[in-house]
Coordinates of C-alpha atoms and ligand atoms in Angstrom, one line a residue:
X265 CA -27.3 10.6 8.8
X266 CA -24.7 10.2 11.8
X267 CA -21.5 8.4 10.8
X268 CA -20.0 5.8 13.0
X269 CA -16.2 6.7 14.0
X270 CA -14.4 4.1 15.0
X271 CA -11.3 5.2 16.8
X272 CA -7.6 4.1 15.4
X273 CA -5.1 2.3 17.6
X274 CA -3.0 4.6 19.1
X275 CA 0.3 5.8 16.8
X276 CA 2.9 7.9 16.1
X277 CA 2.8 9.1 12.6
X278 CA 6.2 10.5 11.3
X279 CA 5.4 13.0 8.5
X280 CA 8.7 13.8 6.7
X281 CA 8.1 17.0 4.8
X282 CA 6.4 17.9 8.0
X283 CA 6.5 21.7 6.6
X284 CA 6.1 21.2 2.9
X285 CA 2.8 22.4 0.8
X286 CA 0.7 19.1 1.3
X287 CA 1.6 19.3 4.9
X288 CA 0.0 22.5 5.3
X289 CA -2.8 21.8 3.2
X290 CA -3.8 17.8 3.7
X291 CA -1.8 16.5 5.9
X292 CA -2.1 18.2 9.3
X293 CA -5.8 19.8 8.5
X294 CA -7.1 16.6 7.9
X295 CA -5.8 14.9 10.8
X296 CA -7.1 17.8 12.7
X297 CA -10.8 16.7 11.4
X298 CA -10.1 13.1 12.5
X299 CA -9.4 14.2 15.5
X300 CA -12.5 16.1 15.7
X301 CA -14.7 13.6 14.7
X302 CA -13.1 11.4 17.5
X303 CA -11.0 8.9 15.4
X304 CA -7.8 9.8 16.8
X305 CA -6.7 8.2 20.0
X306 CA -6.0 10.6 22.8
X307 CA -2.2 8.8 22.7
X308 CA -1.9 9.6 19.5
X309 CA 1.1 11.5 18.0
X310 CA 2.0 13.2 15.0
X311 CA 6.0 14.2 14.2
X312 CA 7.0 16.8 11.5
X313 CA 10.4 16.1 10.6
X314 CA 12.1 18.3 7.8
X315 CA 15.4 20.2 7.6
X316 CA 14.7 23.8 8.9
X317 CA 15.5 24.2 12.6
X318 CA 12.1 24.5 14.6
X319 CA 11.0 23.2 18.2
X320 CA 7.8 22.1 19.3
X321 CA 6.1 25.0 19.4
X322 CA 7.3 26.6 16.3
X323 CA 5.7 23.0 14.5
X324 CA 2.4 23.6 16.6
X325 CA 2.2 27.4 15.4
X326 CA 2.9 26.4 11.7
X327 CA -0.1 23.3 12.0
X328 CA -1.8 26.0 14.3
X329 CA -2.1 28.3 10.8
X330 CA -2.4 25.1 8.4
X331 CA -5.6 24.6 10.3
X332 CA -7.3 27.9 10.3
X333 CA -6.8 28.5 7.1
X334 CA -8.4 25.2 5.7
X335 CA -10.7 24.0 8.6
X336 CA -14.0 26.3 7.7
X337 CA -14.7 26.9 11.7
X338 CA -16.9 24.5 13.9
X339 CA -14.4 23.7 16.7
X340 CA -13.2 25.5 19.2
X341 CA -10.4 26.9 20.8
X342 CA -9.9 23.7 23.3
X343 CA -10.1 21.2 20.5
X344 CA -7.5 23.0 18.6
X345 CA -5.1 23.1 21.5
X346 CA -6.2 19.9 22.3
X347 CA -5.0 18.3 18.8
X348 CA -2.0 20.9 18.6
X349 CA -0.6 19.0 21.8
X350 CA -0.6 15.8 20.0
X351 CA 2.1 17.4 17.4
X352 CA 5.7 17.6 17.5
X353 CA 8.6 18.5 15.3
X354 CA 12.1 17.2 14.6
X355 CA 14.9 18.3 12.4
X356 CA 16.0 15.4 10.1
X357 CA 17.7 15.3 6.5
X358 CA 16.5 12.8 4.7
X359 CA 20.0 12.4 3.0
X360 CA 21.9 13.3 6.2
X361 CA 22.6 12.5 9.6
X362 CA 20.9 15.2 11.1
X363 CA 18.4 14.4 13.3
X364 CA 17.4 10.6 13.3
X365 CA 18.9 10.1 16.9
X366 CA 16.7 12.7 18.1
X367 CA 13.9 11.2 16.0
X368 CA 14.4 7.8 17.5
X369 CA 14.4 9.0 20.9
X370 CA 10.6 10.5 20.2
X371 CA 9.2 7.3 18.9
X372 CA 7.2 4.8 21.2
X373 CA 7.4 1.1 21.6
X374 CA 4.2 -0.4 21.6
X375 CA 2.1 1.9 19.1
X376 CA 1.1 1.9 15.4
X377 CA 4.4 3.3 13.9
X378 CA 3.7 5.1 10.3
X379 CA 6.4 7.2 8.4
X380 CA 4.8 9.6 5.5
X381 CA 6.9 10.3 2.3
X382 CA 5.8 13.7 2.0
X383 CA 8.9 14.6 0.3
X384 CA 10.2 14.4 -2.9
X385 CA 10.5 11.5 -4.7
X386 CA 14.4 11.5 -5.2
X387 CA 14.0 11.4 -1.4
X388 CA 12.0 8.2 -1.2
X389 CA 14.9 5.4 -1.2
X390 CA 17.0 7.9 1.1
X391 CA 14.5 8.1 3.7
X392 CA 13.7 4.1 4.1
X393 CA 17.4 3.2 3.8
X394 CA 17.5 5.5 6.7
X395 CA 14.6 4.4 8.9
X396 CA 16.0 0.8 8.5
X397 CA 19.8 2.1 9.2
X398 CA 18.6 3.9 12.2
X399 CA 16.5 0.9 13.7
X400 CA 13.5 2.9 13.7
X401 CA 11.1 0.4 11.1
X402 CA 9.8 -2.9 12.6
X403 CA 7.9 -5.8 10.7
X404 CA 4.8 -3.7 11.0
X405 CA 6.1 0.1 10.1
X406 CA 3.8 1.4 7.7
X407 CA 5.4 3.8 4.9
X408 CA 3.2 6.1 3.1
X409 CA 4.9 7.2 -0.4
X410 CA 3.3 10.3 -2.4
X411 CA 3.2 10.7 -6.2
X412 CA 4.9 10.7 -8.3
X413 CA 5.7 7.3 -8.6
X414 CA 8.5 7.2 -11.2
X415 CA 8.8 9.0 -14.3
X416 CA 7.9 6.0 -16.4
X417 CA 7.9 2.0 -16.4
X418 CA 11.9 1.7 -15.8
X419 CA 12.0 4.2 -12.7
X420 CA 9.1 3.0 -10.9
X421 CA 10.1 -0.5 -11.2
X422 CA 14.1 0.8 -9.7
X423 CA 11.4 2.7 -7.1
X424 CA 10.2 -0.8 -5.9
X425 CA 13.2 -2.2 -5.9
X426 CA 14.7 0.2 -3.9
X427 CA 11.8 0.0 -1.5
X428 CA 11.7 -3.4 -1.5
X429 CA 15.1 -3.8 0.1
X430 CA 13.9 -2.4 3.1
X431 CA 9.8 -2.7 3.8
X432 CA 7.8 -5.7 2.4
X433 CA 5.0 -4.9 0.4
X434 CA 2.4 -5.1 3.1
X435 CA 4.3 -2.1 4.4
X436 CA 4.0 0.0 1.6
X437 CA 1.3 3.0 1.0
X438 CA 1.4 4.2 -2.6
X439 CA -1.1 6.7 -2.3
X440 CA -3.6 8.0 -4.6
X441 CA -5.8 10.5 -3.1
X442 CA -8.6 9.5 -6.2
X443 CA -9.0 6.6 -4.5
X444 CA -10.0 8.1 -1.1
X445 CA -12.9 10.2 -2.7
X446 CA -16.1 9.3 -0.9
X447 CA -17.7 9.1 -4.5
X448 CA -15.0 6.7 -6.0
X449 CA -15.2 4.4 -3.1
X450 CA -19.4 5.3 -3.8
X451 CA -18.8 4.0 -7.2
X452 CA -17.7 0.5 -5.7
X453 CA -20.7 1.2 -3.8
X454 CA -22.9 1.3 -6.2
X455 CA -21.7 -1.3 -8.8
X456 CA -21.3 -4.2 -6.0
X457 CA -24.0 -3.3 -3.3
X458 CA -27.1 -3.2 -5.8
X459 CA -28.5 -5.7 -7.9
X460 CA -29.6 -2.9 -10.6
X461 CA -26.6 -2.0 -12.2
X462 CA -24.3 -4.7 -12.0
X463 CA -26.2 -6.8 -14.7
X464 CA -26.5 -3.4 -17.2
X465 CA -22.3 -3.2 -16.8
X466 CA -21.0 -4.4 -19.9
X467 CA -20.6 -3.9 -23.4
X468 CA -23.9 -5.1 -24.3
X469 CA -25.9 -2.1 -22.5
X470 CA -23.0 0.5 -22.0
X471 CA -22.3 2.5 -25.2
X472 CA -19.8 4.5 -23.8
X473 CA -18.1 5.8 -20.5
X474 CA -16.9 9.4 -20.7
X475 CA -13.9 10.1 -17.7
X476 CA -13.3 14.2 -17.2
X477 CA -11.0 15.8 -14.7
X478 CA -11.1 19.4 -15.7
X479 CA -9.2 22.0 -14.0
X480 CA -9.5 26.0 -14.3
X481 CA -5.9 26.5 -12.6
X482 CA -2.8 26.5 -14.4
X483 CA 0.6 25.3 -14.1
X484 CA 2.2 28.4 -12.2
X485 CA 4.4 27.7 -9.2
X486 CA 4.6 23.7 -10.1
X487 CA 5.5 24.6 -14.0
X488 CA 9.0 23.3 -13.5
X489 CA 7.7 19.5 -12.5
X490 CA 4.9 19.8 -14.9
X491 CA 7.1 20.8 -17.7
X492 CA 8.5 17.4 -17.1
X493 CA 5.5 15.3 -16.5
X494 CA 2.7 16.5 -18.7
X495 CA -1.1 15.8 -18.4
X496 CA -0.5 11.8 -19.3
X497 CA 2.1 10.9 -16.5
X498 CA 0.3 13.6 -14.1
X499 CA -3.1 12.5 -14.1
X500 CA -3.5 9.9 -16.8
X501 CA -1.2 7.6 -16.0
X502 CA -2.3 7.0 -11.9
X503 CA -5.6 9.1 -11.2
X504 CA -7.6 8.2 -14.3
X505 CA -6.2 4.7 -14.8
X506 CA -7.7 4.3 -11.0
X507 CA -11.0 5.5 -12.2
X508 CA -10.8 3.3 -15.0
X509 CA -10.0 0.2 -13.2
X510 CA -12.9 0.7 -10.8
X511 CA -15.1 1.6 -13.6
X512 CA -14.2 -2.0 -15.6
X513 CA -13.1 -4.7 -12.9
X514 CA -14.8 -7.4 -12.5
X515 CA -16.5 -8.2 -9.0
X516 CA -13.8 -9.0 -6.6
X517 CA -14.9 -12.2 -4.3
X518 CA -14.3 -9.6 -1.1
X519 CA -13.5 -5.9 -0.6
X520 CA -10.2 -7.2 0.7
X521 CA -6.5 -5.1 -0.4
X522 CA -5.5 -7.9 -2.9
X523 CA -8.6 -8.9 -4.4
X524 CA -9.4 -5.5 -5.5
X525 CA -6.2 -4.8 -6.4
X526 CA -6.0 -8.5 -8.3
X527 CA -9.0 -7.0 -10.2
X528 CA -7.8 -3.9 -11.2
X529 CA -4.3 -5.4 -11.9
X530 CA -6.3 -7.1 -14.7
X531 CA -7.9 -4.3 -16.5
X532 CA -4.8 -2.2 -16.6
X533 CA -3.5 -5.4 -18.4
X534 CA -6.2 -6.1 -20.8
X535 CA -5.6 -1.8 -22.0
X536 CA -4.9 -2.1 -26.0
X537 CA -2.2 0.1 -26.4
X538 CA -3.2 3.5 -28.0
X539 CA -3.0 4.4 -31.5
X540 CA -1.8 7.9 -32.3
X541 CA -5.3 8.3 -33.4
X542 CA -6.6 7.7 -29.9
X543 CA -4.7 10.4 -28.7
X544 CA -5.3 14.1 -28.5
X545 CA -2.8 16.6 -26.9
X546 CA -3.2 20.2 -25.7
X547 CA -1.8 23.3 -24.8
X548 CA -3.3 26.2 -23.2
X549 CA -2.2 29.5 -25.0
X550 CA -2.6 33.1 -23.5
X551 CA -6.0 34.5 -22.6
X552 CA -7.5 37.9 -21.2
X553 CA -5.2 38.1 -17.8
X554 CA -4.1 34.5 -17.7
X555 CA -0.4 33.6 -19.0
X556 CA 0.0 30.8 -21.3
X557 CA 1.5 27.6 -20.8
X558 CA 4.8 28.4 -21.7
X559 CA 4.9 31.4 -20.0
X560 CA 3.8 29.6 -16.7
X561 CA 6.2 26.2 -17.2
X562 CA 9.0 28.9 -18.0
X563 CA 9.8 27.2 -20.7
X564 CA 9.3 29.0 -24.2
X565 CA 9.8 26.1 -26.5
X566 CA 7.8 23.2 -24.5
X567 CA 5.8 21.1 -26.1
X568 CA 4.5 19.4 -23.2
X569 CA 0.5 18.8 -22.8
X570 CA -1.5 20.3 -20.3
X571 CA -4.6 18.3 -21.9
X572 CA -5.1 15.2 -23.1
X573 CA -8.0 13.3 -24.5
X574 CA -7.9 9.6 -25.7
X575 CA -10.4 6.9 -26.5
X576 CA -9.2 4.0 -24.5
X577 CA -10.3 0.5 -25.4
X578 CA -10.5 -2.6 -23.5
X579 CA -10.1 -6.2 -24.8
X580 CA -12.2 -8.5 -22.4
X581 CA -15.4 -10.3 -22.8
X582 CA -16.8 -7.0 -20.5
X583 CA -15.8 -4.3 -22.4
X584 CA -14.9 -5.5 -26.1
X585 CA -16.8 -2.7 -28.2
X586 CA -17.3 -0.2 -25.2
X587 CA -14.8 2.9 -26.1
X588 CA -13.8 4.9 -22.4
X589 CA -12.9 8.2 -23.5
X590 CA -10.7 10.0 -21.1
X591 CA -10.0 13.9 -20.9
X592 CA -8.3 16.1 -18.0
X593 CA -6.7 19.2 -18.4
X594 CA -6.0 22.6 -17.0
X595 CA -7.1 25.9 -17.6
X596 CA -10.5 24.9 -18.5
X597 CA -14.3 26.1 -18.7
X598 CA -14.5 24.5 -15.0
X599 CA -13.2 22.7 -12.1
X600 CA -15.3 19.4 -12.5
X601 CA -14.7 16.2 -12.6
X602 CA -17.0 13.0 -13.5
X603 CA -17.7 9.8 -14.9
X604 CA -20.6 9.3 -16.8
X605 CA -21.8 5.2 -17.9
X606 CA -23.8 6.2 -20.9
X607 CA -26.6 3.3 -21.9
X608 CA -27.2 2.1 -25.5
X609 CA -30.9 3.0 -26.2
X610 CA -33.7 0.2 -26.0
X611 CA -33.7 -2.6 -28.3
X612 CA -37.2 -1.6 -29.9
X613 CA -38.7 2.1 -29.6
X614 CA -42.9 1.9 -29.7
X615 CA -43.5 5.3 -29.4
X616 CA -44.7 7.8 -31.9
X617 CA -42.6 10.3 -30.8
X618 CA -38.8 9.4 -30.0
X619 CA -37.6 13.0 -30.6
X620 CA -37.2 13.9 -26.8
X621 CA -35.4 10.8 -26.0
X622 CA -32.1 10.1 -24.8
X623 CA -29.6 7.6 -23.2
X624 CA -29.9 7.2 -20.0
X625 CA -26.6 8.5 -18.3
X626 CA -25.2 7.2 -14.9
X627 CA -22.9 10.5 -13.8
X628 CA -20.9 10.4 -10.9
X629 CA -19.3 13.5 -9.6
X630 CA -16.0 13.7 -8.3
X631 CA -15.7 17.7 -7.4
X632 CA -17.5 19.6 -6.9
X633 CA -20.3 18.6 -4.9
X634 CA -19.9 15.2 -4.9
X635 CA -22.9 13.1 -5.8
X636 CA -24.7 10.5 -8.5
X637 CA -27.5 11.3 -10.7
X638 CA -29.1 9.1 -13.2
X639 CA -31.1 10.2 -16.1
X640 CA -33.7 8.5 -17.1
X641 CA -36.8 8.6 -19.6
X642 CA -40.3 9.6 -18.5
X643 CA -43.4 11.0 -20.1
X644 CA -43.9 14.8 -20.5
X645 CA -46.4 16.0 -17.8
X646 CA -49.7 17.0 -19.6
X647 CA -52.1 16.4 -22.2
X648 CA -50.9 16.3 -25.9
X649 CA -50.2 12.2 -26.3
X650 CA -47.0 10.6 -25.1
X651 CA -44.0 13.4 -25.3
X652 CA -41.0 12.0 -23.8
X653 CA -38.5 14.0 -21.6
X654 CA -35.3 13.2 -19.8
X655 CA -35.4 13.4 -15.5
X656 CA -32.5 13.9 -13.1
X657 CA -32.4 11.2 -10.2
X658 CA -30.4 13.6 -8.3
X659 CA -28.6 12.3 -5.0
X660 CA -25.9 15.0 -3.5
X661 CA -24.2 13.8 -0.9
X662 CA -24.0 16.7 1.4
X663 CA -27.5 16.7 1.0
X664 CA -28.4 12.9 1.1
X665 CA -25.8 12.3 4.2
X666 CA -24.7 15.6 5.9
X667 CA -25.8 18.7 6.8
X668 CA -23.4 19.9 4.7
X669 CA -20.0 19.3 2.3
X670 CA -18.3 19.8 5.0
X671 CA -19.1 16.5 6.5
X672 CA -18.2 14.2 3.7
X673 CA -14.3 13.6 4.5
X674 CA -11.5 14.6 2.7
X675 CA -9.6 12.1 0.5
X676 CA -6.4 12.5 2.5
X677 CA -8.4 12.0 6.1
X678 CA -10.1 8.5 5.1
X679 CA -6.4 7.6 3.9
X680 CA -4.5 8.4 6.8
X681 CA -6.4 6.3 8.9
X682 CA -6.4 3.0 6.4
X683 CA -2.7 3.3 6.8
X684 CA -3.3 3.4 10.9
X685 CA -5.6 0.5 10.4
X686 CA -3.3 -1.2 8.2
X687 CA -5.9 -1.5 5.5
X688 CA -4.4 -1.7 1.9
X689 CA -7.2 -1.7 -0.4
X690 CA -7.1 2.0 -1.4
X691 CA -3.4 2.1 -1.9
X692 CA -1.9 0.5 -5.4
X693 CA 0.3 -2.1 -5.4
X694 CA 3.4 -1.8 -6.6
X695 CA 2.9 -4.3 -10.0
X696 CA -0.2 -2.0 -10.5
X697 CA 1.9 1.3 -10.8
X698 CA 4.3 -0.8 -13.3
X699 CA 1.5 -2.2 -15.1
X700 CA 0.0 1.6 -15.3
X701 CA 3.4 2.5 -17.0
X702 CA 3.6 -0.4 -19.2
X703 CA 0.8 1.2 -21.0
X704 CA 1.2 5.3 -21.0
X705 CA 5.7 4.5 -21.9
X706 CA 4.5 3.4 -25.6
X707 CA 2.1 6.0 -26.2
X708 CA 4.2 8.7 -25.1
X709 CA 7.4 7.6 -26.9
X710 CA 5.4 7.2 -29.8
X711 CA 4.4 10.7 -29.7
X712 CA 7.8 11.8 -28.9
X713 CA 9.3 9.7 -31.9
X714 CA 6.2 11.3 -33.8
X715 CA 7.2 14.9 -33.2
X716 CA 3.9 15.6 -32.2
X717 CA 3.1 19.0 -30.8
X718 CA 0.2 19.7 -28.6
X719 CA -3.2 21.4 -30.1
X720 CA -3.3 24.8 -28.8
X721 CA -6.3 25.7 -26.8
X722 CA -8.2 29.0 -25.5
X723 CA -8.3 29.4 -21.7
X724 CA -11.7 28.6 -20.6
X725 CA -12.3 26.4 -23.1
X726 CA -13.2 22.6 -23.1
X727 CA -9.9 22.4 -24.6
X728 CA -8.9 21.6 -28.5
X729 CA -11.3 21.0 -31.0
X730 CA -9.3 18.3 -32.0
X731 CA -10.5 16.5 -28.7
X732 CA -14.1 17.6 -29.2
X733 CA -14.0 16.1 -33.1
X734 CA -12.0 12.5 -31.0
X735 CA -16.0 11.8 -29.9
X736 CA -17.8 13.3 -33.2
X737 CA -16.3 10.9 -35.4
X738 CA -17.6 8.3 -33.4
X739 CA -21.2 9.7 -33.6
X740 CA -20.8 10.6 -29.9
X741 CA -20.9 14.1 -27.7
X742 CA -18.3 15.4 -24.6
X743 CA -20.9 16.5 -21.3
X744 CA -20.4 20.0 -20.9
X745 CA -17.7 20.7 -18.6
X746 CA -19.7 22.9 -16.0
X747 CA -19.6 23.1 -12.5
Ligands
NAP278 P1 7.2 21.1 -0.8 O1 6.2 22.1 -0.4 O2 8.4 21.4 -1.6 O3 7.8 20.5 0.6 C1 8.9 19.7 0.7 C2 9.1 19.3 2.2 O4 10.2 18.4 2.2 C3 9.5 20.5 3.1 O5 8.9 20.2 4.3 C4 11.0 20.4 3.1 O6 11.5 21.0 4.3 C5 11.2 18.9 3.1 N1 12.5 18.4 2.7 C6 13.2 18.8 1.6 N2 14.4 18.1 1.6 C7 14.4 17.4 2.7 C8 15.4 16.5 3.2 N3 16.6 16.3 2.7 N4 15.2 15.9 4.4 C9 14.0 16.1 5.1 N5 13.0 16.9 4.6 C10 13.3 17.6 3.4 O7 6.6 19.7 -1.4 P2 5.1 19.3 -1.3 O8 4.3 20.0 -2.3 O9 4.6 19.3 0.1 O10 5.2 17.8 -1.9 C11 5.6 16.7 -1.1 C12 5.4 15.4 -1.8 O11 4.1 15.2 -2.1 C13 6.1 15.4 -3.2 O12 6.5 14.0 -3.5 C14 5.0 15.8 -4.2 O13 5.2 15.2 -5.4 C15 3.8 15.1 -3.5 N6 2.5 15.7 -3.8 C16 2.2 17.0 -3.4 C17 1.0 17.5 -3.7 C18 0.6 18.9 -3.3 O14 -0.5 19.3 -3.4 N7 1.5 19.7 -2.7 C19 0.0 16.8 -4.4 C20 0.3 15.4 -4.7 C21 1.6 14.9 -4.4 P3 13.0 21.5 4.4 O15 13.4 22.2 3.1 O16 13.1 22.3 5.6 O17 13.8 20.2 4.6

């Protein structure tokens, strides 16, 4: 299957941070594949701006390496000079004066205008404070703003304001890269595009929906923000929550920014807070060759969780009586992550032998291989009366629409070019993030006033058993983590 690309209006995309880690590994790779696949513009430009003295080509070389070392081959020579033209570089401070003349000078009247926060968040207020100071944001400047966004309910909400002074909310880009995942966006898909789910999606037919984002990496090289954040404000607190709200909103009346966004704004709302018993934290010890948490966050004492499982509950006609249980964390068995809609079992069983039977189970993977599969019941082939047996109904996407992964786009690429487009609906609004906060800033205080310390946990493992016994109590099972 052939997808249609639709190319962007032509723009000048300011990425500050230009030379920073998601630069090289996101940013400038993945606009390199749009441009590939023909959705850039030929007037298109893209500007790194950061501190260190570079020219042109010195930007180009840098983007040049970004590319070949996350591309996978399949172009050419001419198409990567081609797309190298495109960039250029300018020295700015953020927090200076250096460079926003300069930077000023380079940008075009008359094109899409987009500034990317690739920086860190201190930086944020600095850099649109600037843009406005400097004339260099009109009415329809787009700002793109990374994570984090805050460190809890109070500092996001001085975040917005901050922002708000200079760029109106339209104009604002609080990206979450879970939300550009082909299968997340699938998940819409599926739920709102088919007649067979949608009337199964409740608490009357769903028993359960499990959330895992498991990593195998540690915390080395980021420990020192890490230390500070934790599994809840890391991933719980904006990537799951997304999952969750796409999982549990109701139908919005269009696939339009504020109506999903309306919807979603609502189930982050109608969260019950979390009881300490909803809530299991881990840290990964030592294992054969790997360090241990501590020893990777530098920080002998911490008692900060690089896991975290919770039963979340949500009080709405929908969901009242439907536990989500939520797990992430690093150093684990695998790098996988899914949601899985597990189905009660039918009213009324009428044959003999219900041994083999289970629930059917809606998975949708996240990474790797990125796909749905839905198990359902059927009869045993062969003679020998009517033996039940669970089936996958396996769709992979690289399979079912590509030649390979490699044509399902990045999360960052599909972004990008909403912000181009000046399409919201992918990006959370800024009373989202607060709401999001709202809801992990109890938990986590009461934890804190608690004195609780984090369950320790075997690298490679599917984390504490503390988490595994979360489910068991409630008569229910964790997937395997596997790949
Ligand atoms: P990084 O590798 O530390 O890069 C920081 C970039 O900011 C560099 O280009 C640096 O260049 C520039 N910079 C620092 N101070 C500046 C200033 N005063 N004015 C202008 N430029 C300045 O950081 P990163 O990992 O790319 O992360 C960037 C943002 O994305 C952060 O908000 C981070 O939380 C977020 N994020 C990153 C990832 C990831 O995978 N890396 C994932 C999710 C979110 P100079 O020092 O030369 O100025």
């Amino acid at each position: 299957m052939v997808s249609r690309v639709i190319p962007v209006e032509p723009f000048d995309l300011v990425v500050f941070g230009g030379t920073g880690d998601l630069a090289r590994r996101k940013i400038l790779p993945g606009l390199f594949r749009r441009f590939l696949a023909g959705q850039m513009p030929p007037e298109a430009r893209v500007i790194g701006a950061a501190r260190a003295a570079m020219d042109d080509a010195a930007y180009r070389a840098f983007a040049a390496e970004a590319i070949a070392e996350t591309a996978g081959g399949g172009d050419g020579p001419a198409a990567r000079a081609a797309f190298l033209e495109r960039l250029g570089y300018v020295a700015v401070d953020a927090a200076g004066t250096l460079g926003w003349d300069e930077l000023g000078r380079r940008l075009r009247p008359g094109v899409v205008r987009a500034c990317y926060f690739s920086v860190a968040p201190a930086l944020f207020g600095a850099l649109a404070e600037r843009l406005q100071a400097h004339s260099l944001a009109g009415p329809d400047t787009r700002i793109v703003v990374e994570k984090p966004f805050g460190h809890d309910r109070a500092s996001a909400r001085a975040l917005n304001a901050t922002l708000a002074l200079h760029f109106g909310e339209g104009q604002i880009y609080r990206i979450d890269h879970y939300l550009g995942k082909e299968t997340v966006q699938n998940l819409m898909a599926v739920r709102f595009a088919n007649i067979l789910f949608e009337p199964l999606w409740n608490a009357r037919f769903v028993d359960h929906v499990q959330i895992t984002v498991a990593e195998t990496v540690g915390v080395a090289g980021r420990g020192a923000y890490y230390d500070q954040a934790g599994a809840m404000r890391d991933m719980v607190q904006n990537h799951l929550m997304q999952l969750i709200c796409l999982i549990a909103m109701e139908p919005p009346h269009r696939f339009e920014p504020d109506a999903v966004r309306d919807e979603k704004l609502k189930v982050i709302r109608a969260l019950d807070p979390l009881a300490p018993g909803d809530v299991v934290r881990g840290q990964y010890g030592a294992g054969a060759g790997v360090a241990s948490y501590r020893a990777d966050a530098d920080n002998p004492a911490s008692d900060t969780e690089s896991f975290v499982a919770m039963r979340v509950r949500i009080s709405n006609w929908r969901w009242k009586g439907t536990p989500f249980y939520l797990r992430t964390g690093k150093r684990l068995r695998a790098r996988a992550s899914e949601i899985a809609i597990a189905f009660r079992e039918p009213p009324h069983a009428i044959f003999d032998q219900q041994e083999g039977w289970k629930e059917n189970v809606l998975s949708i993977r996240l990474q790797p291989n990125e796909g749905i599969n839905l198990r359902v019941m059927i009869k045993e082939p062969g003679p020998g009366g009517m033996r039940l047996t669970d089936v996958p109904l396996d769709m992979s996407f690289a399979t079912a629409l590509g030649a390979n992964g490699a044509d399902i786009p990045d999360a960052y690429e599909r972004l990008i070019m909403d912000v181009i487009r000046g399409n919201q609906t992918l990006f959370m609004r800024g009373d989202e993030v607060e709401a999001a906060w709202a809801w992990t800033d109890p938990a986590i205080a009461a934890w804190q006033a608690a004195g609780d310390r984090p369950r320790p946990y075997d690298p490679g493992s599917s984390g504490p058993e503390d988490a595994l016994m979360l489910m068991h109590r409630d008569g229910r099972r964790w997937r395997d983590i596997r790949e």
